[in-house]
Amino acid sequence: MEYSPCRLLLVCSVLALCHCSQGTRGDELTIDFYDDTCPGLYNIVQQHVFSAMRDERRMGASLLRLHFHDCFVNGCDGSILLDGDDSEKFAQPNQNSIRGYEVIDAIKADLESMCPGVVSCADVVALAASYGVLFSGGPYYDVLLGRRDGLVANQEGADNGLPSPFEPVSSIVQKFADVGLDTTDVVVLSGAHTIGRARCALFSDRLTSTTSSADPTLDATMAANLQSLCAGGDGNQTTVLDISSADAFDKGYYQNLLTERGLLSSDQGLFSGDEDVVASTTRALVQKYSDDGEQFFTDFSASMVKMGSIGALTWDEGEIRCNCKVAN
């Protein structure tokens, strides 16, 4: 049965349940936003993410990807969670790709029971992503909170605005710039591919060409293995993004690029591409993070906080959804 978290409340009127509270204390995101209004927030999110990752380690990467895809469309407003005709869930980059909705719904249901109408779905997504990173062995970083939820989804924005693994690096850099992120953020946040998996449909174009030869920037042994994996499939077969340490959040992603073992062309292009932006910036950053995992962690944390602030709704903008799937 589909439910609304609001129906769990026993102490508020029906009107209050459907409208929810304003739930804001200012117009900026802060670390301590819910300390007084929902102090149990962190424990609930931790427990759900830990449990989900215990059942499936990959869920950490899925929650991180969910946050990324939310922030690049309409800003970090939880719009990716909305159902409906214009749902971002059915945008091309998100179909058969974005996962973890059920984890967010379970967290929200518990929060509505404990502190109704207070915590936004957008903040749940951001915080769940941070624990997905941490429980994968990545860095802890303070998540700024206080976002409010958007009222509408934007399927066209998701189709056109999300970076694609088929695009040249320069195009990806421009899409990051469009939301206020720079070239360093491109390389740093691409490092999230140190965990998770990708479908054959996202890299099979690298395996053969009109001359039946593999992409020259893809390690020959890896190419042969991938050709065997994807042969005759429907494109939904998956493999790990980081061949050296699939489930560990570490610098292995960058070390793979040095030896032409990046799975996606957009990843390998950061080091092996022939564009000016690669020669001037991204190649050096890949080398830097492949040598210094601590610097990668530091810069990744900073870029996640920066990304998490894109287009954030605050104060009286948007709403606090009772059910992440639908606007109040």
XYZ file of C-alpha atoms in Angstrom:
328
model
C 0.000 0.000 0.000
C 1.271 3.446 -0.869
C 1.303 5.719 2.146
C 1.864 9.315 3.102
C 4.235 9.802 6.027
C 1.776 12.394 7.339
C -0.765 9.702 8.205
C 1.611 8.470 10.897
C 1.097 11.601 12.967
C -1.224 11.401 15.924
C -0.831 14.790 17.510
C -1.560 17.262 14.710
C -4.766 18.197 12.977
C -5.549 16.989 9.474
C -4.958 20.496 8.192
C -1.535 20.646 9.777
C -0.617 17.281 8.319
C -1.404 18.335 4.770
C 0.178 21.751 5.007
C 3.199 20.974 7.220
C 5.166 23.600 9.087
C 7.410 26.325 7.752
C 10.343 24.621 9.482
C 12.937 27.319 8.780
C 15.099 29.547 10.930
C 16.887 31.661 8.370
C 17.783 32.140 4.760
C 21.100 30.277 4.789
C 22.050 26.648 5.177
C 23.693 25.775 8.496
C 25.241 22.766 10.183
C 22.977 22.943 13.237
C 19.694 23.713 11.490
C 17.720 20.870 13.117
C 19.495 20.688 16.475
C 16.446 22.023 18.316
C 13.587 20.981 16.030
C 14.634 17.409 15.155
C 17.708 16.330 17.155
C 17.220 12.656 16.253
C 17.658 13.349 12.530
C 21.228 12.097 12.258
C 20.581 8.821 14.066
C 17.605 7.989 11.860
C 19.460 8.711 8.614
C 22.540 6.809 9.778
C 20.537 3.760 10.747
C 18.647 3.572 7.477
C 21.698 4.121 5.275
C 23.778 1.645 7.266
C 21.023 -0.972 7.035
C 20.558 -0.410 3.296
C 24.296 -0.700 2.670
C 24.556 -3.800 4.826
C 22.032 -5.414 2.490
C 23.635 -3.984 -0.636
C 26.973 -2.183 -0.460
C 26.272 -0.438 -3.756
C 23.494 1.615 -2.136
C 26.057 4.124 -0.848
C 26.971 5.037 -4.407
C 23.296 5.104 -5.412
C 22.412 7.623 -2.698
C 25.362 9.796 -3.703
C 24.249 9.722 -7.336
C 20.684 10.564 -6.298
C 21.929 13.741 -4.587
C 24.053 14.710 -7.603
C 21.189 14.266 -10.060
C 18.844 16.197 -7.787
C 21.145 19.211 -7.452
C 21.835 19.573 -11.177
C 18.135 20.013 -11.978
C 16.234 22.880 -10.300
C 18.916 22.950 -7.608
C 19.022 20.735 -4.509
C 15.272 20.777 -3.917
C 14.242 17.126 -3.880
C 12.553 17.486 -7.265
C 14.014 14.157 -8.403
C 11.772 12.403 -5.877
C 8.483 13.700 -7.282
C 6.114 11.434 -9.170
C 3.921 12.669 -12.027
C 3.857 13.304 -15.757
C 6.972 15.511 -15.638
C 8.862 13.295 -13.206
C 12.634 13.467 -13.443
C 12.662 9.772 -12.609
C 11.772 9.068 -16.231
C 14.292 11.421 -17.818
C 16.727 9.567 -20.058
C 19.776 9.922 -17.758
C 17.779 8.616 -14.786
C 15.950 5.625 -16.243
C 17.435 2.298 -15.137
C 20.067 4.359 -13.377
C 18.868 6.279 -10.328
C 18.164 4.140 -7.280
C 17.599 4.526 -3.555
C 14.155 6.116 -3.557
C 12.893 3.537 -1.075
C 15.657 4.435 1.388
C 14.692 8.102 1.276
C 10.998 7.232 1.720
C 11.760 5.065 4.769
C 13.866 7.816 6.365
C 11.177 10.409 5.725
C 8.453 8.203 7.223
C 10.395 7.862 10.461
C 11.123 11.576 10.563
C 7.463 12.437 10.073
C 6.649 10.207 13.016
C 9.269 11.814 15.248
C 9.305 15.469 14.128
C 6.425 16.042 11.716
C 6.665 18.705 9.054
C 10.203 19.731 9.969
C 12.845 18.009 7.811
C 12.736 18.515 4.036
C 13.141 15.696 1.551
C 15.988 17.660 -0.042
C 17.900 17.619 3.242
C 17.255 13.898 3.665
C 18.789 13.264 0.235
C 21.854 15.394 1.027
C 22.444 13.788 4.410
C 21.884 10.237 3.138
C 24.471 10.834 0.415
C 27.043 11.914 2.995
C 26.582 8.716 4.986
C 26.771 6.716 1.768
C 30.233 8.211 1.268
C 31.299 7.751 4.889
C 30.164 4.132 5.152
C 32.031 3.379 1.917
C 35.285 4.492 3.559
C 35.194 8.066 2.302
C 35.559 11.331 4.194
C 33.201 12.740 6.767
C 32.020 16.241 5.934
C 29.544 18.549 7.630
C 26.350 18.709 5.588
C 24.773 22.149 5.555
C 21.037 21.861 6.155
C 17.924 23.978 5.881
C 16.877 23.318 2.285
C 13.198 23.369 1.442
C 11.485 21.198 -1.133
C 10.586 22.318 -4.633
C 7.034 22.134 -5.884
C 7.634 20.806 -9.403
C 9.862 18.361 -11.243
C 11.691 19.185 -14.481
C 12.087 16.217 -16.811
C 13.349 18.345 -19.699
C 15.934 19.926 -17.429
C 17.148 16.469 -16.432
C 17.343 15.367 -20.067
C 19.355 18.407 -21.083
C 21.231 19.535 -17.992
C 22.745 16.400 -16.524
C 26.302 15.599 -17.660
C 26.484 12.575 -19.915
C 29.237 9.932 -20.089
C 29.173 10.382 -23.875
C 30.045 14.085 -23.803
C 33.492 15.609 -24.270
C 35.123 17.019 -21.155
C 34.644 20.603 -22.345
C 30.870 20.083 -22.521
C 30.781 18.594 -19.034
C 32.831 21.501 -17.716
C 30.260 23.883 -19.206
C 27.346 22.054 -17.558
C 29.119 22.293 -14.222
C 29.751 25.990 -14.831
C 26.050 26.467 -15.556
C 25.281 25.508 -11.941
C 28.186 27.399 -10.394
C 30.812 24.656 -10.241
C 34.305 24.917 -11.726
C 36.724 22.572 -13.481
C 38.269 21.405 -10.230
C 34.796 20.403 -9.058
C 34.399 18.370 -12.266
C 37.483 16.289 -11.527
C 36.839 16.036 -7.798
C 33.191 15.023 -8.051
C 33.974 12.596 -10.867
C 36.002 10.825 -8.191
C 32.667 9.631 -6.795
C 33.027 6.932 -9.441
C 35.439 5.235 -7.087
C 32.283 3.409 -5.925
C 29.227 2.127 -7.747
C 28.454 0.415 -11.032
C 27.522 1.368 -14.589
C 25.427 -0.308 -17.268
C 26.900 -1.590 -20.524
C 24.734 0.940 -22.368
C 26.896 3.709 -20.908
C 30.239 2.444 -22.182
C 29.593 -0.103 -24.962
C 30.383 2.569 -27.565
C 34.020 2.302 -26.420
C 34.251 -1.410 -27.086
C 33.894 -1.537 -30.858
C 34.006 0.858 -33.756
C 33.578 0.623 -37.517
C 36.984 -1.032 -37.634
C 36.058 -3.436 -34.819
C 38.874 -2.117 -32.647
C 38.484 -1.049 -29.036
C 38.854 2.567 -27.929
C 42.616 3.233 -27.953
C 42.325 4.956 -24.561
C 40.871 1.806 -22.988
C 43.238 -0.860 -21.671
C 43.148 -3.830 -24.058
C 42.643 -6.496 -21.392
C 39.867 -4.516 -19.754
C 38.247 -3.930 -23.161
C 38.238 -7.663 -23.921
C 36.637 -8.452 -20.565
C 33.985 -5.804 -21.089
C 33.242 -7.030 -24.599
C 32.596 -10.483 -23.175
C 30.402 -9.059 -20.402
C 28.248 -6.938 -22.690
C 28.053 -9.215 -25.736
C 24.485 -9.941 -26.779
C 23.005 -8.171 -23.772
C 20.268 -5.564 -23.491
C 22.634 -2.898 -22.215
C 21.539 -3.229 -18.589
C 24.280 -5.612 -17.482
C 26.467 -3.758 -14.984
C 30.085 -3.697 -13.937
C 32.096 -1.770 -11.379
C 33.239 1.771 -12.128
C 36.498 1.282 -10.229
C 38.133 -1.952 -11.280
C 40.828 -1.728 -8.609
C 38.670 -1.264 -5.478
C 35.012 -1.470 -6.403
C 33.394 -0.820 -3.019
C 36.028 1.341 -1.337
C 35.922 5.115 -1.524
C 39.578 5.875 -2.274
C 41.976 7.323 -4.850
C 41.871 4.153 -6.973
C 39.590 5.845 -9.509
C 42.337 8.309 -10.420
C 45.048 5.676 -10.483
C 42.938 3.717 -12.952
C 42.861 6.694 -15.308
C 46.660 6.770 -15.432
C 46.639 3.221 -16.828
C 43.654 3.680 -19.180
C 41.290 1.703 -16.994
C 38.575 4.313 -16.601
C 35.241 2.705 -17.457
C 33.370 5.676 -18.931
C 34.774 7.792 -21.726
C 33.940 10.900 -19.696
C 36.147 9.567 -16.906
C 39.097 8.507 -19.044
C 38.806 11.749 -20.984
C 39.842 13.703 -17.886
C 43.339 12.280 -18.329
C 43.604 10.983 -21.901
C 41.553 13.526 -23.806
C 43.097 15.923 -26.316
C 40.993 18.980 -25.454
C 42.585 22.182 -24.180
C 40.846 21.909 -20.822
C 42.417 18.488 -20.321
C 45.892 19.673 -21.188
C 45.613 22.766 -19.013
C 43.731 21.524 -15.973
C 42.091 18.136 -15.633
C 45.102 15.931 -16.439
C 47.170 17.578 -13.717
C 44.346 17.218 -11.191
C 43.970 13.507 -11.972
C 47.693 13.069 -11.380
C 47.464 15.071 -8.152
C 44.661 12.985 -6.653
C 46.182 9.707 -7.796
C 49.221 10.614 -5.695
C 47.467 12.169 -2.709
C 44.342 10.487 -1.413
C 44.106 12.825 1.575
C 43.948 15.845 -0.722
C 41.233 14.114 -2.740
C 39.195 13.594 0.432
C 39.652 17.215 1.487
C 38.707 18.613 -1.904
C 35.850 16.153 -2.362
C 34.325 17.278 0.927
C 34.545 20.925 -0.111
C 33.026 20.231 -3.540
C 30.149 18.251 -2.019
C 29.264 21.146 0.281
C 29.482 23.503 -2.687
C 27.325 21.265 -4.883
C 24.830 20.762 -2.073
C 24.139 24.497 -2.005
C 23.157 24.795 -5.676
C 19.831 26.594 -5.977
C 18.847 25.771 -2.402
C 15.368 26.987 -1.448
C 15.256 28.596 1.998
C 13.056 30.625 4.332
C 9.548 30.775 2.795
C 10.474 29.314 -0.612
C 9.063 25.923 -1.582
C 7.686 23.765 1.233
C 8.437 20.897 3.581
C 6.824 17.906 1.882
C 4.936 15.395 3.985
C 5.513 12.718 1.359
C 8.625 13.035 -0.818
C 6.761 11.686 -3.855
C 4.171 14.458 -4.056
C 3.921 18.156 -3.325
C 1.648 19.087 -0.453
